[in-house]
Tab-separated table of C-alpha atoms in Angstrom:
chain	number	residue	atom	x	y	z
N	1	UNK	CA	0.000	0.000	0.000
N	2	UNK	CA	1.170	3.478	-0.750
N	3	UNK	CA	1.503	6.443	1.560
N	4	UNK	CA	-0.714	9.509	1.341
N	5	UNK	CA	-0.035	11.868	-1.532
N	6	UNK	CA	-0.315	15.615	-0.978
N	7	UNK	CA	-1.215	17.909	-3.876
N	8	UNK	CA	0.973	20.972	-3.175
N	9	UNK	CA	-1.315	23.146	-5.303
N	10	UNK	CA	-4.248	22.380	-2.985
N	11	UNK	CA	-2.397	22.280	0.342
N	12	UNK	CA	-3.021	25.431	2.376
N	13	UNK	CA	-0.493	24.511	5.102
N	14	UNK	CA	-3.154	24.570	7.808
N	15	UNK	CA	-1.240	21.748	9.563
N	16	UNK	CA	-4.438	19.835	10.338
N	17	UNK	CA	-2.826	16.637	9.054
N	18	UNK	CA	0.266	17.183	11.180
N	19	UNK	CA	-1.842	17.727	14.306
N	20	UNK	CA	-4.295	14.863	13.751
N	21	UNK	CA	-1.916	12.063	12.705
N	22	UNK	CA	-1.684	9.600	15.600
N	23	UNK	CA	1.591	8.237	14.165
N	24	UNK	CA	3.340	11.597	13.676
N	25	UNK	CA	3.722	10.669	10.027
N	26	UNK	CA	3.006	14.070	8.502
N	27	UNK	CA	5.437	16.953	8.246
N	28	UNK	CA	5.959	20.181	6.330
N	29	UNK	CA	8.064	19.930	3.192
N	30	UNK	CA	9.570	23.412	3.167
N	31	UNK	CA	10.916	22.969	-0.355
N	32	UNK	CA	7.450	22.116	-1.741
N	33	UNK	CA	5.657	24.493	0.607
N	34	UNK	CA	3.154	21.771	1.473
N	35	UNK	CA	2.534	18.923	3.874
N	36	UNK	CA	4.174	15.576	3.177
N	37	UNK	CA	3.908	12.082	4.576
N	38	UNK	CA	6.740	10.190	6.230
N	39	UNK	CA	6.377	6.722	4.645
N	40	UNK	CA	8.328	4.922	7.366
N	41	UNK	CA	5.936	6.178	10.076
N	42	UNK	CA	2.691	6.160	8.093
N	43	UNK	CA	0.207	3.389	8.905
N	44	UNK	CA	-2.109	4.375	5.995
N	45	UNK	CA	-5.083	4.908	8.301
N	46	UNK	CA	-6.474	7.766	6.197
N	47	UNK	CA	-7.113	10.196	9.040
N	48	UNK	CA	-5.013	12.875	7.340
N	49	UNK	CA	-7.006	12.613	4.110
N	50	UNK	CA	-10.308	12.591	5.959
N	51	UNK	CA	-9.438	15.634	8.045
N	52	UNK	CA	-7.827	17.764	5.304
N	53	UNK	CA	-10.124	20.773	4.793
N	54	UNK	CA	-8.604	21.492	1.376
N	55	UNK	CA	-8.949	17.859	0.189
N	56	UNK	CA	-5.268	18.023	-0.746
N	57	UNK	CA	-4.422	14.526	0.552
N	58	UNK	CA	-5.294	11.282	-1.176
N	59	UNK	CA	-4.534	7.656	-0.447
N	60	UNK	CA	-3.882	6.012	-3.838
N	61	UNK	CA	-4.593	2.535	-2.465
N	62	UNK	CA	-8.058	3.704	-1.364
N	63	UNK	CA	-8.958	5.985	-4.268
N	64	UNK	CA	-12.519	6.100	-5.513
N	65	UNK	CA	-11.529	4.168	-8.637
N	66	UNK	CA	-9.983	1.347	-6.576
N	67	UNK	CA	-12.974	1.099	-4.247
N	68	UNK	CA	-15.511	1.090	-7.096
N	69	UNK	CA	-13.472	-1.589	-8.856
N	70	UNK	CA	-13.562	-3.743	-5.741
N	71	UNK	CA	-17.321	-3.289	-5.420
N	72	UNK	CA	-17.880	-4.224	-9.053
N	73	UNK	CA	-15.698	-7.331	-8.666
N	74	UNK	CA	-17.936	-8.647	-5.896
């Protein structure tokens, strides 16, 4: 499974993801000017994506396309 992906164009650096991550797996990428995940610490729980007010964070392994594909397969 892949770590969360942050769209730097959408990220407003509100730090909600940094504050809400129970694994301390989000940080600020100063070079990008956006939040970023720390893959080694991330447990892929999705809290960061669910709490992001700008909807800048996605979990590729749990994208809408993947979930719909799994539903259609059943």
